Amino acid sequence: MRTSFFNFFNKCIPMNQIVGWLDFIDYACFSNSFCFVEIEQPISGFAVAKVVDSGHPDFKKGDLVWGRRVGWEEYSLVTTPECLFKIHHTDVPLSYYTGILGMPGITAYFGFYDICSPKKGERVYVSAASGAVGQLVGQIAKLMGCYVVGSAGSKEKVELLKSKFGFDDAFNYKEEHDFDVALKRYFPEGIDIYFENVGGKMLDAVLLNMRFRGRIAACGMISQYNLHQPETIQNLTNIVYKRIRLEGFVVVDYFDQYSKFLDFILPCIREGKIVYVEDIAEGLESGPAALIGLFSGRNIGKQVVKVTDE
Amino acid sequence: MRTSFFNFFNKCIPMNQIVGWLDFIDYACFSNSFCFVEIEQPISGFAVAKVVDSGHPDFKKGDLVWGRRVGWEEYSLVTTPECLFKIHHTDVPLSYYTGILGMPGITAYFGFYDICSPKKGERVYVSAASGAVGQLVGQIAKLMGCYVVGSAGSKEKVELLKSKFGFDDAFNYKEEHDFDVALKRYFPEGIDIYFENVGGKMLDAVLLNMRFRGRIAACGMISQYNLHQPETIQNLTNIVYKRIRLEGFVVVDYFDQYSKFLDFILPCIREGKIVYVEDIAEGLESGPAALIGLFSGRNIGKQVVKVTDE
């Protein structure tokens, strides 16, 4: 789907009167990169929506879509059709298109396969592991035959990682006084792959525990976004002599491979090989509190807002 | 050349009575990784030497070699033949095998081509640019059609970079109060490739100035090796949203491709396309002071010690 130069008045609803899901962990992740918040304008983020009117040849009334640059509002005028994907598979929950079938899913899949270059049997550590991306990375890594440990911020989340997502082990980082000690407990032989979602002190401790030729996919550093002064890192020399590769990536670079991703993930969902957990806040009015909750880890699973019932 | 299981009493001289070169920037670079200093034993490093006796079938008396794990001494007993390369080309100065034709040359060549994935026209920044590796990286990048700026620690070195090594520009980092400001002056559009030799504050400033999909080859972080508490880095979130790749590498991983490297570098030297500058300390007794001088940047070009004249 490319930018159209025709007049485009594709009115999309974030499922108003039908089903509305607003997704804003994505907004949070990219708040300091390529998303913008205009004063007195709705916050823009990812959403699942239904087309109610369209002047664009690729979209017609009734089409289901997911994509970015949709406002936190009941009805949206979308002028960036290149940011929308049509939804063709509706035998799975529509809200999944804000998560496992949308941006976080693509992030987990390509971040893990493309950036981490995983091999069977390798030792994988995932931080923020119960979040939308983390829970998928862990399950994909398990499907590949890796040893996977995740960290999260509550006993409930840790239990979820082990019982529902099949992680080999998990720990509550809030109960650990020394991340280095914690990581050595779960990875006595070191970490081959770190899927980085948090940054800061955790990254610093991970660097001490990486194995030779380890790979770190820098997906996000959520612990740092709201700090006036970011936490500092002091163990970067490990990158040199351990030949570590630390690489950032952004999901939009993989959007053109969306169909390849769907070919992988849809059968996994249908066959129950990969499960998915969401934390659904009801109603637009619950959005601000849910957004703020992300930064203290209040949510369990992917945080979405249901704008309206179907 | 593989480890031999035969008795091996290959006596090598670091060119005693002939020519002796001891190379210890390499020792310095790897002092906290895989080199060891035993109390009351000679420091071990890279050297050029002549075989005076050998029980190994691959070496015979009179062979010239270069390699690592040779002591800072006039005569050495070498028990690790897998760490030696035979010297076949003697139309170039023998000391070059401690530098442009040895470990630093291999480091510059593979570090730049393999880790940096350079493209013609890209903007390249090299720190510690007048050192053995840096001066080569800059020249190789220029041969490829890149725009190259280097930093060094004195006016004399900066002049050398511009006049002798053909860098597009260069600056004295000791005269800069704010590395971020300095880098913006030389790279108003940002840096595509950073060949990292120093670490610390310079790396932190570079992160602010990298372009999207930039690459950082972490070759060394010499500014950090002697600190009890390493300098901290706070701009790592740039790695995420700029899709930066920061990758460490160690030259020994490329030793099996030495002949490929020679095929590239020897014609460049003979045709004058690449020049090389050494800082030669005379006599073993000058070694300690020269080693210490590395950490304050006293040397100009590759620091070697001539053990004896030919």
Coordinates of C-alpha atoms in Angstrom, one line a residue:
Chain A
M1 CA 0.0 0.0 0.0
R2 CA 1.6 3.3 -1.1
T3 CA 0.9 6.9 -0.5
S4 CA -1.9 8.0 -2.8
F5 CA -1.8 11.4 -4.5
F6 CA -5.5 11.4 -5.1
N7 CA -7.7 13.2 -2.7
F8 CA -8.2 10.9 0.2
F9 CA -11.0 11.2 2.6
N10 CA -11.1 7.8 4.0
K11 CA -13.0 8.1 7.2
C12 CA -12.1 5.4 9.6
I13 CA -13.6 4.8 13.0
P14 CA -11.5 3.1 15.6
M15 CA -14.3 0.6 15.6
N16 CA -16.8 3.1 17.0
Q17 CA -20.2 1.5 17.3
I18 CA -18.6 -1.7 16.2
V19 CA -15.4 -2.6 18.1
G20 CA -12.8 -0.1 19.0
W21 CA -9.2 -0.9 20.1
L22 CA -6.7 1.8 20.7
D23 CA -3.2 0.7 21.2
F24 CA -0.8 3.0 22.9
I25 CA 2.1 1.0 24.1
D26 CA 3.4 1.7 20.6
Y27 CA 2.8 5.4 21.1
A28 CA 4.8 5.1 24.3
C29 CA 7.6 3.3 22.6
F30 CA 8.0 5.8 19.9
S31 CA 7.2 8.9 21.8
N32 CA 10.7 10.3 21.4
S33 CA 11.3 9.1 17.9
F34 CA 8.7 9.6 15.2
C35 CA 5.4 10.2 16.8
F36 CA 4.2 13.6 17.6
V37 CA 1.6 15.0 19.9
E38 CA 0.0 18.2 18.9
I39 CA -1.6 20.4 21.6
E40 CA -5.4 20.2 21.5
Q41 CA -5.2 17.4 19.0
P42 CA -5.9 13.7 19.8
I43 CA -2.9 11.6 20.6
S44 CA -2.1 9.5 17.5
G45 CA -1.4 5.8 17.7
F46 CA -2.2 2.4 16.4
A47 CA -5.7 1.2 16.1
V48 CA -8.1 -1.3 14.7
A49 CA -10.9 0.4 12.8
K50 CA -13.7 0.0 10.2
V51 CA -14.0 2.2 7.2
V52 CA -17.2 4.2 7.2
D53 CA -16.5 6.3 4.1
S54 CA -13.6 6.4 1.6
G55 CA -12.5 8.4 -1.4
H56 CA -9.5 6.1 -1.9
P57 CA -9.7 3.3 -4.4
D58 CA -8.1 0.8 -2.1
F59 CA -10.6 1.2 0.7
K60 CA -14.3 0.8 0.7
K61 CA -17.0 1.2 3.4
G62 CA -17.0 -1.8 5.7
D63 CA -13.3 -2.7 5.3
L64 CA -11.5 -3.6 8.5
V65 CA -8.1 -2.1 8.9
W66 CA -5.3 -1.7 11.4
G67 CA -2.6 0.8 11.3
R68 CA -0.9 3.9 12.8
R69 CA -1.6 7.6 12.9
V70 CA -5.1 7.0 14.1
G71 CA -6.4 9.4 16.8
W72 CA -7.6 8.5 20.3
E73 CA -11.1 9.3 19.4
E74 CA -14.3 7.6 18.2
Y75 CA -14.1 8.7 14.6
S76 CA -11.0 9.6 12.7
L77 CA -10.2 11.2 9.4
V78 CA -7.2 9.2 8.1
T79 CA -5.1 11.0 5.5
T80 CA -2.2 8.5 5.6
P81 CA -3.5 5.4 3.9
E82 CA 0.1 4.1 3.6
C83 CA 0.0 3.6 7.3
L84 CA -3.0 1.2 7.2
F85 CA -3.2 -2.6 6.6
K86 CA -6.4 -4.3 5.5
I87 CA -7.6 -7.1 7.8
H88 CA -8.4 -10.2 5.8
H89 CA -8.5 -12.8 8.6
T90 CA -11.3 -12.4 11.1
D91 CA -11.3 -15.9 12.7
V92 CA -9.0 -14.4 15.4
P93 CA -9.9 -11.7 17.8
L94 CA -9.9 -8.3 16.1
S95 CA -8.0 -6.8 19.0
Y96 CA -5.1 -9.0 18.1
Y97 CA -4.3 -6.6 15.3
T98 CA -3.1 -4.1 17.8
G99 CA -0.8 -6.8 19.1
I100 CA 0.2 -10.2 18.1
L101 CA -1.0 -9.6 14.5
G102 CA 0.0 -6.0 14.4
M103 CA 3.0 -3.9 15.3
P104 CA 4.2 -5.8 18.4
G105 CA 4.0 -9.1 16.5
I106 CA 6.0 -7.9 13.6
T107 CA 8.5 -6.4 16.1
A108 CA 8.9 -9.6 17.9
Y109 CA 9.2 -11.8 14.8
F110 CA 11.7 -9.7 12.8
G111 CA 13.5 -8.4 15.9
F112 CA 14.2 -11.9 17.0
Y113 CA 14.9 -13.6 13.6
D114 CA 16.6 -10.7 11.8
I115 CA 18.5 -8.9 14.5
C116 CA 19.2 -11.7 16.9
S117 CA 20.3 -14.4 14.4
P118 CA 19.2 -17.1 16.8
K119 CA 20.4 -20.7 16.7
K120 CA 18.8 -23.7 18.3
G121 CA 19.8 -24.2 21.9
E122 CA 21.0 -20.7 22.5
R123 CA 20.3 -18.9 25.8
V124 CA 17.8 -16.1 25.4
Y125 CA 16.9 -13.4 27.9
V126 CA 13.8 -11.2 27.4
S127 CA 13.1 -8.2 29.6
A128 CA 9.6 -6.7 29.9
A129 CA 8.8 -10.3 29.0
S130 CA 5.1 -10.3 29.7
G131 CA 4.5 -7.3 27.4
A132 CA 3.1 -7.6 23.9
V133 CA 6.5 -8.0 22.3
G134 CA 8.2 -9.9 25.1
Q135 CA 5.7 -12.7 25.4
L136 CA 5.9 -13.4 21.7
V137 CA 9.7 -13.3 21.6
G138 CA 9.9 -15.8 24.3
Q139 CA 7.4 -18.1 22.7
I140 CA 9.1 -17.8 19.3
A141 CA 12.4 -18.6 20.9
K142 CA 11.0 -21.6 22.6
L143 CA 9.5 -22.9 19.3
M144 CA 13.1 -22.6 17.9
G145 CA 14.5 -24.7 20.7
C146 CA 16.2 -22.0 22.7
Y147 CA 16.5 -21.8 26.5
V148 CA 14.4 -18.7 27.5
V149 CA 14.3 -16.7 30.7
G150 CA 12.2 -13.6 31.1
S151 CA 11.9 -10.8 33.6
A152 CA 8.8 -8.9 34.6
G153 CA 7.6 -6.7 37.4
S154 CA 5.2 -8.8 39.5
K155 CA 4.7 -12.3 40.8
E156 CA 1.6 -12.6 38.7
K157 CA 3.5 -11.7 35.5
V158 CA 6.3 -14.1 36.4
E159 CA 3.9 -16.9 36.9
L160 CA 2.3 -16.1 33.6
L161 CA 5.6 -16.3 31.8
K162 CA 6.3 -19.8 33.2
S163 CA 2.8 -21.3 33.2
K164 CA 1.2 -19.8 30.1
F165 CA 4.0 -18.7 27.8
G166 CA 6.3 -21.6 28.4
F167 CA 9.4 -19.7 29.4
D168 CA 12.0 -22.0 31.0
D169 CA 12.3 -19.6 33.9
A170 CA 11.4 -16.1 34.9
F171 CA 12.0 -13.6 37.7
N172 CA 10.6 -10.5 39.2
Y173 CA 13.1 -7.7 38.6
K174 CA 11.6 -5.6 41.4
E175 CA 12.6 -8.2 43.9
E176 CA 16.2 -8.3 42.8
H177 CA 18.7 -5.9 44.4
D178 CA 21.5 -6.8 42.0
F179 CA 20.6 -7.6 38.4
D180 CA 24.1 -9.0 37.8
V181 CA 23.6 -11.6 40.6
A182 CA 20.1 -12.4 39.3
L183 CA 21.3 -13.0 35.7
K184 CA 24.1 -15.2 36.9
R185 CA 21.6 -17.3 38.7
Y186 CA 19.5 -17.9 35.6
F187 CA 22.4 -17.9 33.1
P188 CA 25.4 -19.4 34.8
E189 CA 27.0 -19.9 31.4
G190 CA 26.0 -16.5 30.1
I191 CA 23.5 -15.1 27.6
D192 CA 23.6 -15.6 23.9
I193 CA 20.7 -13.3 23.0
Y194 CA 19.2 -10.4 24.9
F195 CA 16.0 -9.0 23.6
E196 CA 16.2 -5.5 25.1
N197 CA 13.0 -3.7 26.0
V198 CA 14.0 -1.7 29.1
G199 CA 17.5 -0.2 29.0
G200 CA 19.3 1.4 31.9
K201 CA 20.6 -0.7 34.7
M202 CA 19.3 -4.0 33.3
L203 CA 21.2 -3.5 30.1
D204 CA 24.3 -2.7 32.1
A205 CA 24.0 -5.9 34.0
V206 CA 23.3 -7.9 30.9
L207 CA 26.5 -6.7 29.3
L208 CA 28.4 -8.3 32.1
N209 CA 26.7 -11.6 31.4
M210 CA 26.8 -11.8 27.6
R211 CA 28.6 -14.7 26.0
F212 CA 31.2 -14.3 23.2
R213 CA 29.5 -13.2 20.0
G214 CA 26.2 -12.5 21.8
R215 CA 23.6 -10.4 20.2
I216 CA 21.4 -7.7 21.7
A217 CA 18.3 -6.6 19.8
A218 CA 17.5 -3.1 21.1
C219 CA 13.8 -3.0 20.7
G220 CA 13.0 -0.4 23.3
M221 CA 14.4 1.1 26.5
I222 CA 11.1 2.0 28.3
S223 CA 12.8 2.5 31.7
Q224 CA 14.5 5.5 30.2
Y225 CA 11.9 7.4 28.3
N226 CA 10.5 9.5 31.1
L227 CA 13.8 10.3 32.8
H228 CA 15.1 13.8 32.6
Q229 CA 18.5 12.3 32.9
P230 CA 18.9 8.8 31.5
E231 CA 20.5 6.1 33.6
T232 CA 24.1 5.6 32.7
I233 CA 25.8 2.5 31.3
Q234 CA 29.4 1.7 32.3
N235 CA 30.0 -1.8 31.0
L236 CA 30.2 -1.1 27.3
T237 CA 33.8 -2.3 27.0
N238 CA 32.3 -5.8 27.2
I239 CA 31.1 -5.1 23.6
V240 CA 34.6 -5.0 22.3
Y241 CA 36.2 -8.1 23.7
K242 CA 33.2 -10.3 23.8
R243 CA 32.4 -9.3 20.1
I244 CA 28.8 -8.3 21.1
R245 CA 26.5 -6.9 18.5
L246 CA 24.0 -4.4 19.9
E247 CA 21.6 -3.3 17.3
G248 CA 18.5 -1.1 17.3
F249 CA 15.6 -1.6 15.0
V250 CA 12.3 -0.1 14.2
V251 CA 9.3 -2.1 13.2
V252 CA 8.3 0.2 10.3
D253 CA 11.3 -1.1 8.4
Y254 CA 9.6 -4.5 8.3
F255 CA 6.1 -3.5 7.3
D256 CA 6.7 -4.5 3.7
Q257 CA 7.2 -8.1 4.9
Y258 CA 3.9 -8.2 6.8
S259 CA 2.5 -11.1 4.7
K260 CA 5.5 -13.2 5.4
F261 CA 4.9 -12.6 9.1
L262 CA 1.2 -13.6 8.8
D263 CA 2.2 -16.8 7.1
F264 CA 4.1 -17.7 10.2
I265 CA 2.0 -16.4 13.0
L266 CA -1.6 -17.2 12.0
P267 CA -1.1 -21.0 11.9
C268 CA 0.7 -20.7 15.3
I269 CA -2.3 -19.0 16.8
R270 CA -4.8 -21.3 15.3
E271 CA -2.9 -24.4 16.4
G272 CA -2.4 -23.0 19.9
K273 CA 1.4 -23.0 19.5
I274 CA 1.5 -19.4 20.5
V275 CA -0.8 -17.8 23.0
Y276 CA -1.4 -14.2 23.6
V277 CA -2.5 -12.1 26.6
E278 CA -4.0 -8.7 26.5
D279 CA -5.0 -6.2 29.2
I280 CA -8.1 -4.4 28.0
A281 CA -9.2 -1.1 29.4
E282 CA -12.8 -0.3 28.8
G283 CA -13.7 3.0 27.1
L284 CA -11.7 5.9 25.8
E285 CA -12.0 7.6 29.2
S286 CA -9.8 4.8 30.7
G287 CA -7.0 5.6 28.2
P288 CA -5.0 8.2 30.1
A289 CA -4.7 6.1 33.3
A290 CA -3.9 3.0 31.3
L291 CA -1.1 4.9 29.4
I292 CA 0.4 6.1 32.7
G293 CA 0.1 2.6 34.1
L294 CA 2.5 1.3 31.4
F295 CA 5.4 3.1 32.9
S296 CA 4.9 1.4 36.3
G297 CA 4.1 -1.9 34.7
R298 CA 0.5 -2.0 35.9
N299 CA -0.7 -3.8 32.9
I300 CA -0.5 -7.5 32.4
G301 CA 0.0 -8.3 28.7
K302 CA -0.6 -6.0 25.9
Q303 CA -2.4 -2.9 27.0
V304 CA -5.2 -1.9 24.7
V305 CA -8.3 0.4 25.1
K306 CA -11.6 -0.8 23.8
V307 CA -13.3 2.3 22.4
T308 CA -16.7 0.6 22.0
D309 CA -18.3 -2.8 21.8
E310 CA -19.0 -4.3 18.5
Chain B
M1 CA 49.0 -23.1 10.9
R2 CA 47.6 -25.3 13.6
T3 CA 48.7 -26.2 17.1
S4 CA 51.2 -29.0 16.9
F5 CA 51.2 -31.9 19.3
F6 CA 54.8 -32.8 18.6
N7 CA 57.4 -31.7 20.9
F8 CA 58.0 -28.1 20.0
F9 CA 61.1 -26.2 20.9
N10 CA 61.0 -23.5 18.4
K11 CA 63.3 -20.9 19.6
C12 CA 62.5 -17.5 18.2
I13 CA 64.3 -14.3 18.7
P14 CA 62.5 -11.1 18.5
M15 CA 65.0 -10.2 15.9
N16 CA 67.9 -10.2 18.3
Q17 CA 71.2 -9.5 16.5
I18 CA 69.1 -8.9 13.4
V19 CA 66.2 -6.6 13.9
G20 CA 63.8 -6.7 16.8
W21 CA 60.4 -5.1 17.0
L22 CA 58.1 -5.4 20.0
D23 CA 54.6 -4.2 19.6
F24 CA 52.6 -3.5 22.6
I25 CA 49.7 -1.3 21.7
D26 CA 48.2 -4.7 21.1
Y27 CA 49.0 -5.8 24.5
A28 CA 47.4 -2.7 25.8
C29 CA 44.3 -3.2 23.8
F30 CA 43.7 -6.7 25.0
S31 CA 45.1 -6.3 28.5
N32 CA 41.7 -6.9 30.0
S33 CA 40.5 -9.5 27.7
F34 CA 42.7 -12.5 26.8
C35 CA 46.3 -11.5 27.5
F36 CA 47.8 -12.3 30.8
V37 CA 50.8 -10.9 32.6
E38 CA 52.5 -13.3 35.0
I39 CA 54.5 -11.9 37.8
E40 CA 58.3 -12.1 37.2
Q41 CA 57.6 -13.3 33.6
P42 CA 58.2 -11.1 30.5
I43 CA 55.1 -9.3 29.2
S44 CA 53.8 -11.1 26.2
G45 CA 52.8 -9.3 23.0
F46 CA 53.2 -9.2 19.3
A47 CA 56.6 -9.3 17.7
V48 CA 58.6 -9.8 14.5
A49 CA 61.3 -12.4 15.0
K50 CA 63.7 -14.8 13.3
V51 CA 63.8 -18.5 14.1
V52 CA 67.1 -19.6 15.5
D53 CA 66.2 -23.1 16.3
S54 CA 63.1 -25.2 15.6
G55 CA 61.7 -28.6 16.4
H56 CA 58.5 -27.9 14.5
P57 CA 58.3 -29.1 10.9
D58 CA 56.7 -25.8 9.7
F59 CA 59.6 -23.6 10.9
K60 CA 63.2 -23.8 10.1
K61 CA 66.2 -21.7 11.2
G62 CA 66.3 -18.4 9.5
D63 CA 62.5 -18.1 8.9
L64 CA 61.1 -14.7 9.6
V65 CA 57.8 -14.7 11.5
W66 CA 55.4 -12.3 13.2
G67 CA 52.9 -13.2 15.8
R68 CA 51.7 -13.0 19.3
R69 CA 52.6 -14.5 22.6
V70 CA 56.2 -13.5 22.2
G71 CA 57.9 -12.1 25.3
W72 CA 59.5 -8.7 25.7
E73 CA 62.9 -10.1 25.7
E74 CA 65.8 -10.7 23.4
Y75 CA 65.3 -14.5 22.9
S76 CA 62.0 -16.2 23.3
L77 CA 60.9 -19.8 23.5
V78 CA 57.6 -20.0 21.6
T79 CA 55.4 -22.9 22.4
T80 CA 52.3 -21.6 20.5
P81 CA 53.2 -21.9 16.8
E82 CA 49.5 -21.3 15.9
C83 CA 50.1 -17.7 16.9
L84 CA 52.8 -17.2 14.3
F85 CA 52.7 -16.2 10.7
K86 CA 55.6 -16.7 8.3
I87 CA 56.8 -13.6 6.6
H88 CA 57.2 -14.1 2.8
H89 CA 57.4 -10.5 1.6
T90 CA 60.5 -8.6 2.6
D91 CA 60.5 -5.7 0.1
V92 CA 58.6 -3.7 2.8
P93 CA 60.1 -2.7 6.2
L94 CA 60.0 -5.7 8.6
S95 CA 58.6 -3.5 11.4
Y96 CA 55.5 -3.2 9.3
Y97 CA 54.6 -6.7 10.4
T98 CA 53.9 -5.3 13.8
G99 CA 51.5 -2.9 12.2
I100 CA 50.1 -2.3 8.8
L101 CA 51.0 -5.9 7.7
G102 CA 50.2 -7.4 11.1
M103 CA 47.5 -7.2 13.7
P104 CA 46.6 -3.5 13.3
G105 CA 46.3 -3.8 9.6
I106 CA 44.0 -6.9 9.8
T107 CA 42.0 -5.0 12.4
A108 CA 41.5 -2.0 10.3
Y109 CA 40.7 -3.9 7.1
F110 CA 38.2 -6.4 8.4
G111 CA 36.8 -4.0 11.1
F112 CA 36.0 -1.5 8.4
Y113 CA 34.8 -3.8 5.6
D114 CA 33.2 -6.5 7.7
I115 CA 31.7 -4.6 10.7
C116 CA 31.0 -1.2 9.2
S117 CA 29.5 -2.4 5.8
P118 CA 30.7 0.8 4.2
K119 CA 29.2 2.4 1.0
K120 CA 30.8 5.0 -1.2
G121 CA 30.1 8.5 -0.1
E122 CA 29.3 7.7 3.5
R123 CA 30.5 9.9 6.3
V124 CA 33.1 8.2 8.4
Y125 CA 34.5 9.3 11.8
V126 CA 37.7 7.7 13.2
S127 CA 38.9 8.3 16.8
A128 CA 42.5 7.8 17.8
A129 CA 42.9 8.3 14.1
S130 CA 46.7 8.7 14.0
G131 CA 47.2 5.3 15.7
A132 CA 48.2 2.2 13.9
V133 CA 44.6 1.1 13.2
G134 CA 43.0 4.6 12.8
Q135 CA 45.4 5.8 10.2
L136 CA 44.7 2.7 8.1
V137 CA 40.9 2.9 8.5
G138 CA 40.9 6.5 7.3
Q139 CA 43.0 5.7 4.3
I140 CA 40.9 2.6 3.4
A141 CA 37.8 4.7 3.7
K142 CA 39.2 7.4 1.5
L143 CA 40.1 4.8 -1.1
M144 CA 36.5 3.7 -1.0
G145 CA 35.2 7.2 -1.7
C146 CA 34.0 8.1 1.8
Y147 CA 34.2 11.4 3.5
V148 CA 36.6 10.9 6.5
V149 CA 37.2 12.9 9.6
G150 CA 39.6 11.8 12.3
S151 CA 40.4 13.0 15.8
A152 CA 43.7 12.8 17.6
G153 CA 45.4 14.4 20.6
S154 CA 47.8 17.0 19.3
K155 CA 48.2 19.6 16.6
E156 CA 51.0 17.5 15.1
K157 CA 48.8 14.4 14.8
V158 CA 45.9 16.4 13.4
E159 CA 48.3 17.9 10.7
L160 CA 49.5 14.4 10.0
L161 CA 46.0 13.1 9.4
K162 CA 45.2 15.9 6.9
S163 CA 48.6 16.2 5.1
K164 CA 49.9 12.6 5.1
F165 CA 46.9 10.3 5.4
G166 CA 44.5 12.3 3.3
F167 CA 41.7 12.6 5.8
D168 CA 39.1 15.2 4.6
D169 CA 39.4 16.9 8.0
A170 CA 40.6 16.3 11.5
F171 CA 40.5 17.8 15.0
N172 CA 42.3 17.8 18.3
Y173 CA 39.9 16.3 20.8
K174 CA 42.0 17.8 23.7
E175 CA 41.0 21.3 22.4
E176 CA 37.3 20.6 22.4
H177 CA 35.2 21.3 25.4
D178 CA 32.1 19.7 24.0
F179 CA 32.5 16.7 21.7
D180 CA 28.9 17.0 20.6
V181 CA 29.6 20.5 19.3
A182 CA 32.8 19.4 17.6
L183 CA 31.1 16.5 15.8
K184 CA 28.3 18.7 14.6
R185 CA 30.9 21.0 13.1
Y186 CA 32.5 18.3 11.1
F187 CA 29.4 16.2 10.4
P188 CA 26.5 18.7 10.1
E189 CA 24.5 15.9 8.5
G190 CA 25.5 13.2 10.9
I191 CA 27.9 10.2 10.9
D192 CA 27.2 7.0 9.0
I193 CA 30.2 5.0 10.3
Y194 CA 32.1 5.5 13.5
F195 CA 35.3 3.5 13.9
E196 CA 35.5 3.4 17.7
N197 CA 38.9 3.3 19.4
V198 CA 38.4 5.3 22.5
G199 CA 35.0 4.8 24.2
G200 CA 33.7 6.9 27.1
K201 CA 32.6 10.5 26.5
M202 CA 33.5 10.4 22.8
L203 CA 31.2 7.5 22.2
D204 CA 28.4 9.2 24.1
A205 CA 28.7 12.3 21.9
V206 CA 28.9 10.2 18.7
L207 CA 25.6 8.4 19.6
L208 CA 23.9 11.8 19.4
N209 CA 25.4 12.4 16.0
M210 CA 24.9 9.1 14.2
R211 CA 22.6 8.9 11.2
F212 CA 19.8 6.4 10.8
R213 CA 21.1 2.9 10.2
G214 CA 24.6 4.0 11.2
R215 CA 27.2 1.5 12.2
I216 CA 29.8 1.6 15.0
A217 CA 32.7 -0.8 14.9
A218 CA 33.9 -1.1 18.5
C219 CA 37.5 -1.8 17.9
G220 CA 38.8 -0.6 21.3
M221 CA 38.0 1.8 24.1
I222 CA 41.4 2.8 25.2
S223 CA 40.2 5.8 27.3
Q224 CA 38.5 3.3 29.6
Y225 CA 41.1 0.6 30.2
N226 CA 42.9 2.2 33.1
L227 CA 39.9 3.7 34.9
H228 CA 38.8 2.1 38.2
Q229 CA 35.4 3.3 37.3
P230 CA 34.6 3.5 33.6
E231 CA 33.1 6.6 32.2
T232 CA 29.3 6.3 31.8
I233 CA 27.3 6.4 28.7
Q234 CA 23.8 8.0 28.7
N235 CA 22.8 8.3 25.0
L236 CA 22.2 4.6 24.2
T237 CA 18.5 5.1 23.5
N238 CA 19.7 6.6 20.2
I239 CA 20.6 3.0 19.2
V240 CA 17.0 2.1 19.2
Y241 CA 15.2 4.7 17.2
K242 CA 18.1 5.4 14.9
R243 CA 18.6 1.7 14.2
I244 CA 22.3 1.9 15.0
R245 CA 24.4 -1.2 15.0
L246 CA 27.2 -1.2 17.6
E247 CA 29.4 -4.2 17.2
G248 CA 32.6 -5.3 18.9
F249 CA 35.1 -7.5 17.1
V250 CA 38.5 -9.0 17.8
V251 CA 41.2 -9.4 15.2
V252 CA 42.0 -13.0 16.0
D253 CA 38.7 -13.9 14.4
Y254 CA 40.1 -12.8 11.1
F255 CA 43.5 -14.3 11.2
D256 CA 42.4 -17.2 8.9
Q257 CA 41.8 -14.6 6.2
Y258 CA 45.3 -13.1 6.4
S259 CA 46.2 -13.9 2.8
K260 CA 43.1 -12.1 1.5
F261 CA 44.2 -9.1 3.5
L262 CA 47.8 -9.2 2.1
D263 CA 46.4 -9.3 -1.4
F264 CA 44.8 -6.0 -0.8
I265 CA 47.3 -4.2 1.3
L266 CA 50.7 -5.1 -0.3
P267 CA 49.9 -3.5 -3.7
C268 CA 48.5 -0.4 -1.8
I269 CA 51.8 0.0 0.0
R270 CA 54.0 -0.6 -3.0
E271 CA 52.0 1.8 -5.1
G272 CA 52.0 4.4 -2.4
K273 CA 48.2 4.4 -2.1
I274 CA 48.4 3.8 1.6
V275 CA 51.2 5.2 3.8
Y276 CA 52.1 4.3 7.3
V277 CA 53.7 6.1 10.2
E278 CA 55.5 4.4 13.1
D279 CA 56.9 5.7 16.4
I280 CA 60.0 3.7 17.1
A281 CA 61.4 3.5 20.6
E282 CA 65.0 2.3 20.6
G283 CA 65.9 -0.7 22.8
L284 CA 64.0 -2.9 25.2
E285 CA 64.8 -0.6 28.0
S286 CA 62.7 2.1 26.4
G287 CA 59.7 -0.2 26.4
P288 CA 58.0 0.6 29.7
A289 CA 58.0 4.4 29.1
A290 CA 56.7 3.9 25.6
L291 CA 53.9 1.7 26.9
I292 CA 52.9 4.2 29.5
G293 CA 53.0 6.9 26.9
L294 CA 50.3 5.2 24.9
F295 CA 47.7 6.1 27.5
S296 CA 48.4 9.8 27.3
G297 CA 48.8 9.7 23.5
R298 CA 52.5 10.5 23.5
N299 CA 53.3 8.4 20.5
I300 CA 52.7 9.5 16.9
G301 CA 51.7 6.6 14.8
K302 CA 52.2 3.0 15.7
Q303 CA 54.3 2.5 18.8
V304 CA 56.9 -0.2 18.4
V305 CA 60.2 -1.0 20.2
K306 CA 63.2 -1.9 18.2
V307 CA 65.0 -4.6 20.3
T308 CA 68.1 -4.6 18.2
D309 CA 69.5 -3.5 14.9
E310 CA 69.7 -5.8 12.0

